[in-house]
Amino acid sequence: MALAQHRGKLFIISGPSGAGKGTICKALLDRNDIEISVSMTTRSPREGEVHGVSYYFSTREEFEKTIAEGGFLEYADVFGNYYGTPKAMVVEKLEQGRDVILEIDVQGALNAKKVYPESVLIFILPPSLTELRARIEGRGTETADVINLRLSKALEEMSYMENYDYFVVNDNLEEAVVRTEAIMIAEHGRIVKDEIKAMLDKYKEEV
Ligand code: ADP
Ligand code: 5GP
């Protein structure tokens, strides 16, 4: 018996810069049949980042035009640059029953939750602020000024955790990925009132 086709689930992952969100998302994508939304940003590409894969890199003018056209599910100003989630792909994939992950900042996550109240918010924490600094410095992609700006924002961002559904401490990477996967699996077993009727109708067809 095939259960009714449900809408996909929207998982939103946030946490301070350097906590390991990108690393965890990449592992999730490699190991699971899910979609990760590619954001648009006005920040400059880092070495090795590919347009259309890491981000859609845009000018401020292009970004503001997309805002005016209503093309974003959410957007925010983060560390002085615009970042936004293009709406069309996310809506299309969810309608197709595919799970979608957004890796976005805390302001964007709360705005997305208003649009999709059923979305699941997961907060990634570093094991300590000392380790967070070591990871950002070790990544080697930001200048000292940018690193200090990002670190100074970390505690403020962590205070948004009270609005989230789950947290995962990224100490050992493999354990953090498994814990995130466990959350995603558990969420697929959550009872969604609007979907119960369709599920029971399938059983009734056999009576
Ligand atoms: P974010 O996307 O949250 O800014 P990244 O995924 O870019 O963070 O990770 C920051 C740096 O820390 C990267 O160099 C990454 O390889 C490293 N890193 C991520 N997770 C771990 C971990 N569990 N242990 C050690 N280093 C990690
Ligand atoms: P980075 O410059 O390190 O790639 O990202 C900086 C911050 O912007 C991170 O917290 C990241 O999660 C967030 N971010 C990336 N894409 C989006 C997006 O589409 N919307 C919002 N609101 N934040 C984003």
Short mmCIF file of N, CA, C and O in Angstrom, two decimals, residues 58-127:
data_model
loop_
_atom_site.label_atom_id
_atom_site.label_comp_id
_atom_site.label_asym_id
_atom_site.label_seq_id
_atom_site.Cartn_x
_atom_site.Cartn_y
_atom_site.Cartn_z
N SER A 58 25.49 38.05 -6.81
CA SER A 58 24.78 39.09 -7.57
C SER A 58 25.23 40.48 -7.11
O SER A 58 25.86 40.62 -6.06
N THR A 59 24.86 41.47 -7.89
CA THR A 59 25.09 42.86 -7.49
C THR A 59 23.95 43.26 -6.55
O THR A 59 22.91 42.59 -6.48
N ARG A 60 24.14 44.39 -5.86
CA ARG A 60 23.06 44.89 -4.99
C ARG A 60 21.83 45.24 -5.83
O ARG A 60 20.69 45.02 -5.40
N GLU A 61 22.06 45.77 -7.05
CA GLU A 61 20.94 46.16 -7.92
C GLU A 61 20.10 44.93 -8.29
O GLU A 61 18.87 44.95 -8.20
N GLU A 62 20.78 43.86 -8.70
CA GLU A 62 20.05 42.63 -9.07
C GLU A 62 19.28 42.09 -7.87
O GLU A 62 18.14 41.64 -7.99
N PHE A 63 19.95 42.13 -6.70
CA PHE A 63 19.32 41.59 -5.50
C PHE A 63 18.05 42.40 -5.17
O PHE A 63 16.98 41.82 -4.92
N GLU A 64 18.18 43.73 -5.23
CA GLU A 64 17.04 44.58 -4.87
C GLU A 64 15.90 44.42 -5.89
O GLU A 64 14.73 44.51 -5.54
N LYS A 65 16.26 44.15 -7.14
CA LYS A 65 15.23 43.91 -8.17
C LYS A 65 14.46 42.61 -7.81
O LYS A 65 13.23 42.57 -7.89
N THR A 66 15.21 41.59 -7.38
CA THR A 66 14.55 40.32 -7.01
C THR A 66 13.66 40.52 -5.79
O THR A 66 12.56 39.94 -5.71
N ILE A 67 14.09 41.37 -4.83
CA ILE A 67 13.22 41.67 -3.67
C ILE A 67 11.92 42.29 -4.18
O ILE A 67 10.82 41.86 -3.80
N ALA A 68 12.06 43.29 -5.07
CA ALA A 68 10.89 44.03 -5.56
C ALA A 68 9.93 43.10 -6.31
O ALA A 68 8.71 43.29 -6.27
N GLU A 69 10.48 42.10 -6.98
CA GLU A 69 9.64 41.15 -7.74
C GLU A 69 9.02 40.09 -6.83
O GLU A 69 8.31 39.20 -7.31
N GLY A 70 9.34 40.10 -5.55
CA GLY A 70 8.80 39.08 -4.63
C GLY A 70 9.44 37.72 -4.83
O GLY A 70 8.84 36.69 -4.55
N GLY A 71 10.70 37.72 -5.29
CA GLY A 71 11.35 36.45 -5.64
C GLY A 71 11.99 35.71 -4.48
O GLY A 71 12.52 34.61 -4.67
N PHE A 72 11.96 36.29 -3.27
CA PHE A 72 12.61 35.61 -2.14
C PHE A 72 11.59 35.04 -1.15
O PHE A 72 10.58 35.68 -0.84
N LEU A 73 11.90 33.84 -0.64
CA LEU A 73 11.10 33.28 0.45
C LEU A 73 11.44 34.06 1.72
O LEU A 73 10.60 34.29 2.57
N GLU A 74 12.70 34.44 1.85
CA GLU A 74 13.18 35.32 2.93
C GLU A 74 14.48 35.91 2.45
O GLU A 74 15.15 35.34 1.59
N TYR A 75 14.85 37.04 3.03
CA TYR A 75 16.19 37.58 2.80
C TYR A 75 16.59 38.39 4.03
O TYR A 75 15.73 38.76 4.83
N ALA A 76 17.89 38.64 4.17
CA ALA A 76 18.37 39.40 5.33
C ALA A 76 19.69 40.06 4.98
O ALA A 76 20.37 39.64 4.04
N ASP A 77 20.00 41.08 5.77
CA ASP A 77 21.31 41.71 5.68
C ASP A 77 22.17 41.04 6.75
O ASP A 77 21.84 41.11 7.94
N VAL A 78 23.21 40.33 6.32
CA VAL A 78 24.07 39.62 7.27
C VAL A 78 25.50 40.12 7.08
O VAL A 78 26.03 40.05 5.96
N PHE A 79 26.11 40.63 8.14
CA PHE A 79 27.48 41.16 8.07
C PHE A 79 27.65 42.15 6.91
O PHE A 79 28.67 42.15 6.22
N GLY A 80 26.62 42.97 6.65
CA GLY A 80 26.74 44.02 5.63
C GLY A 80 26.48 43.59 4.20
O GLY A 80 26.63 44.38 3.26
N ASN A 81 26.12 42.34 3.99
CA ASN A 81 25.74 41.88 2.64
C ASN A 81 24.34 41.30 2.66
O ASN A 81 23.89 40.80 3.69
N TYR A 82 23.69 41.37 1.49
CA TYR A 82 22.38 40.72 1.37
C TYR A 82 22.56 39.22 1.13
O TYR A 82 23.46 38.81 0.36
N TYR A 83 21.68 38.43 1.75
CA TYR A 83 21.60 37.00 1.47
C TYR A 83 20.11 36.67 1.37
O TYR A 83 19.33 37.13 2.21
N GLY A 84 19.70 35.88 0.39
CA GLY A 84 18.29 35.54 0.27
C GLY A 84 18.06 34.17 -0.32
O GLY A 84 18.90 33.63 -1.06
N THR A 85 16.90 33.59 0.02
CA THR A 85 16.51 32.26 -0.49
C THR A 85 15.56 32.44 -1.66
O THR A 85 14.43 32.90 -1.47
N PRO A 86 15.99 32.08 -2.88
CA PRO A 86 15.06 32.17 -4.02
C PRO A 86 13.84 31.28 -3.78
O PRO A 86 13.98 30.12 -3.38
N LYS A 87 12.65 31.86 -3.96
CA LYS A 87 11.42 31.17 -3.56
C LYS A 87 11.04 30.00 -4.47
O LYS A 87 10.65 28.93 -3.99
N ALA A 88 11.16 30.19 -5.80
CA ALA A 88 10.56 29.25 -6.75
C ALA A 88 11.04 27.81 -6.55
O ALA A 88 10.22 26.88 -6.49
N MET A 89 12.34 27.62 -6.41
CA MET A 89 12.88 26.26 -6.30
C MET A 89 12.36 25.56 -5.04
O MET A 89 11.98 24.40 -5.07
N VAL A 90 12.34 26.30 -3.94
CA VAL A 90 11.92 25.70 -2.67
C VAL A 90 10.46 25.26 -2.75
O VAL A 90 10.10 24.13 -2.39
N VAL A 91 9.61 26.15 -3.26
CA VAL A 91 8.17 25.85 -3.35
C VAL A 91 7.96 24.63 -4.25
O VAL A 91 7.23 23.69 -3.89
N GLU A 92 8.65 24.63 -5.40
CA GLU A 92 8.48 23.53 -6.37
C GLU A 92 8.89 22.19 -5.76
O GLU A 92 8.17 21.19 -5.85
N LYS A 93 10.06 22.15 -5.09
CA LYS A 93 10.55 20.88 -4.53
C LYS A 93 9.64 20.38 -3.40
O LYS A 93 9.36 19.19 -3.30
N LEU A 94 9.19 21.30 -2.55
CA LEU A 94 8.29 20.88 -1.45
C LEU A 94 7.01 20.30 -2.02
O LEU A 94 6.51 19.28 -1.54
N GLU A 95 6.48 20.95 -3.07
CA GLU A 95 5.25 20.45 -3.71
C GLU A 95 5.46 19.05 -4.28
O GLU A 95 4.55 18.24 -4.31
N GLN A 96 6.69 18.79 -4.76
CA GLN A 96 7.01 17.47 -5.32
C GLN A 96 7.23 16.42 -4.24
O GLN A 96 7.55 15.28 -4.53
N GLY A 97 7.14 16.85 -2.97
CA GLY A 97 7.33 15.89 -1.87
C GLY A 97 8.78 15.74 -1.46
O GLY A 97 9.14 14.83 -0.71
N ARG A 98 9.65 16.64 -1.94
CA ARG A 98 11.08 16.54 -1.62
C ARG A 98 11.39 17.35 -0.35
O ARG A 98 10.83 18.42 -0.15
N ASP A 99 12.28 16.84 0.47
CA ASP A 99 12.76 17.61 1.63
C ASP A 99 13.77 18.65 1.16
O ASP A 99 14.60 18.35 0.29
N VAL A 100 13.68 19.83 1.73
CA VAL A 100 14.60 20.91 1.34
C VAL A 100 15.29 21.45 2.60
O VAL A 100 14.65 21.62 3.64
N ILE A 101 16.59 21.71 2.48
CA ILE A 101 17.34 22.33 3.59
C ILE A 101 17.70 23.75 3.20
O ILE A 101 18.17 24.00 2.08
N LEU A 102 17.48 24.68 4.12
CA LEU A 102 17.98 26.05 3.97
C LEU A 102 19.06 26.23 5.01
O LEU A 102 18.85 25.93 6.19
N GLU A 103 20.22 26.73 4.59
CA GLU A 103 21.29 27.05 5.57
C GLU A 103 21.35 28.57 5.60
O GLU A 103 21.94 29.20 4.73
N ILE A 104 20.66 29.16 6.58
CA ILE A 104 20.47 30.61 6.59
C ILE A 104 20.65 31.19 7.98
O ILE A 104 20.67 30.45 8.96
N ASP A 105 20.74 32.52 8.06
CA ASP A 105 21.01 33.15 9.36
C ASP A 105 19.73 33.19 10.22
O ASP A 105 18.64 32.86 9.74
N VAL A 106 19.90 33.62 11.47
CA VAL A 106 18.79 33.58 12.43
C VAL A 106 17.60 34.47 12.04
O VAL A 106 16.45 34.07 12.18
N GLN A 107 17.88 35.67 11.50
CA GLN A 107 16.77 36.55 11.11
C GLN A 107 15.97 35.89 9.99
O GLN A 107 14.73 35.86 10.00
N GLY A 108 16.70 35.36 8.99
CA GLY A 108 16.06 34.71 7.84
C GLY A 108 15.24 33.51 8.29
O GLY A 108 14.15 33.25 7.78
N ALA A 109 15.78 32.76 9.26
CA ALA A 109 15.09 31.55 9.73
C ALA A 109 13.74 31.92 10.35
O ALA A 109 12.72 31.26 10.09
N LEU A 110 13.73 32.98 11.15
CA LEU A 110 12.47 33.37 11.80
C LEU A 110 11.47 33.89 10.77
O LEU A 110 10.27 33.61 10.87
N ASN A 111 11.96 34.59 9.74
CA ASN A 111 11.05 35.04 8.68
C ASN A 111 10.50 33.86 7.88
O ASN A 111 9.32 33.83 7.54
N ALA A 112 11.37 32.88 7.60
CA ALA A 112 10.91 31.70 6.85
C ALA A 112 9.88 30.92 7.66
O ALA A 112 8.91 30.39 7.11
N LYS A 113 10.06 30.88 8.98
CA LYS A 113 9.11 30.15 9.85
C LYS A 113 7.72 30.81 9.80
O LYS A 113 6.71 30.12 9.94
N LYS A 114 7.71 32.14 9.59
CA LYS A 114 6.40 32.81 9.48
C LYS A 114 5.69 32.38 8.20
O LYS A 114 4.48 32.20 8.18
N VAL A 115 6.48 32.22 7.11
CA VAL A 115 5.88 31.82 5.83
C VAL A 115 5.51 30.33 5.86
O VAL A 115 4.48 29.93 5.33
N TYR A 116 6.39 29.51 6.46
CA TYR A 116 6.17 28.05 6.57
C TYR A 116 6.22 27.65 8.04
O TYR A 116 7.24 27.18 8.54
N PRO A 117 5.10 27.82 8.77
CA PRO A 117 5.13 27.52 10.21
C PRO A 117 5.50 26.07 10.51
O PRO A 117 5.95 25.76 11.60
N GLU A 118 5.30 25.17 9.53
CA GLU A 118 5.60 23.76 9.78
C GLU A 118 7.09 23.45 9.56
O GLU A 118 7.52 22.31 9.73
N SER A 119 7.90 24.45 9.21
CA SER A 119 9.32 24.19 8.98
C SER A 119 10.01 23.85 10.31
O SER A 119 9.55 24.24 11.38
N VAL A 120 11.11 23.12 10.21
CA VAL A 120 11.81 22.62 11.40
C VAL A 120 13.13 23.38 11.52
O VAL A 120 13.95 23.36 10.60
N LEU A 121 13.33 24.05 12.67
CA LEU A 121 14.49 24.91 12.86
C LEU A 121 15.56 24.20 13.70
O LEU A 121 15.28 23.80 14.85
N ILE A 122 16.73 24.04 13.14
CA ILE A 122 17.83 23.32 13.81
C ILE A 122 19.00 24.28 14.00
O ILE A 122 19.44 24.91 13.03
N PHE A 123 19.50 24.38 15.23
CA PHE A 123 20.59 25.31 15.53
C PHE A 123 21.88 24.52 15.75
O PHE A 123 21.94 23.62 16.58
N ILE A 124 22.91 24.86 15.00
CA ILE A 124 24.22 24.19 15.14
C ILE A 124 25.12 25.02 16.06
O ILE A 124 25.35 26.20 15.80
N LEU A 125 25.60 24.38 17.12
CA LEU A 125 26.46 25.07 18.10
C LEU A 125 27.90 24.56 17.98
O LEU A 125 28.11 23.35 17.76
N PRO A 126 28.86 25.45 18.20
CA PRO A 126 30.25 24.96 18.30
C PRO A 126 30.47 24.40 19.69
O PRO A 126 29.74 24.77 20.62
N PRO A 127 31.46 23.54 19.91
CA PRO A 127 31.71 23.03 21.26
C PRO A 127 32.15 24.13 22.22
O PRO A 127 31.88 24.05 23.41
#
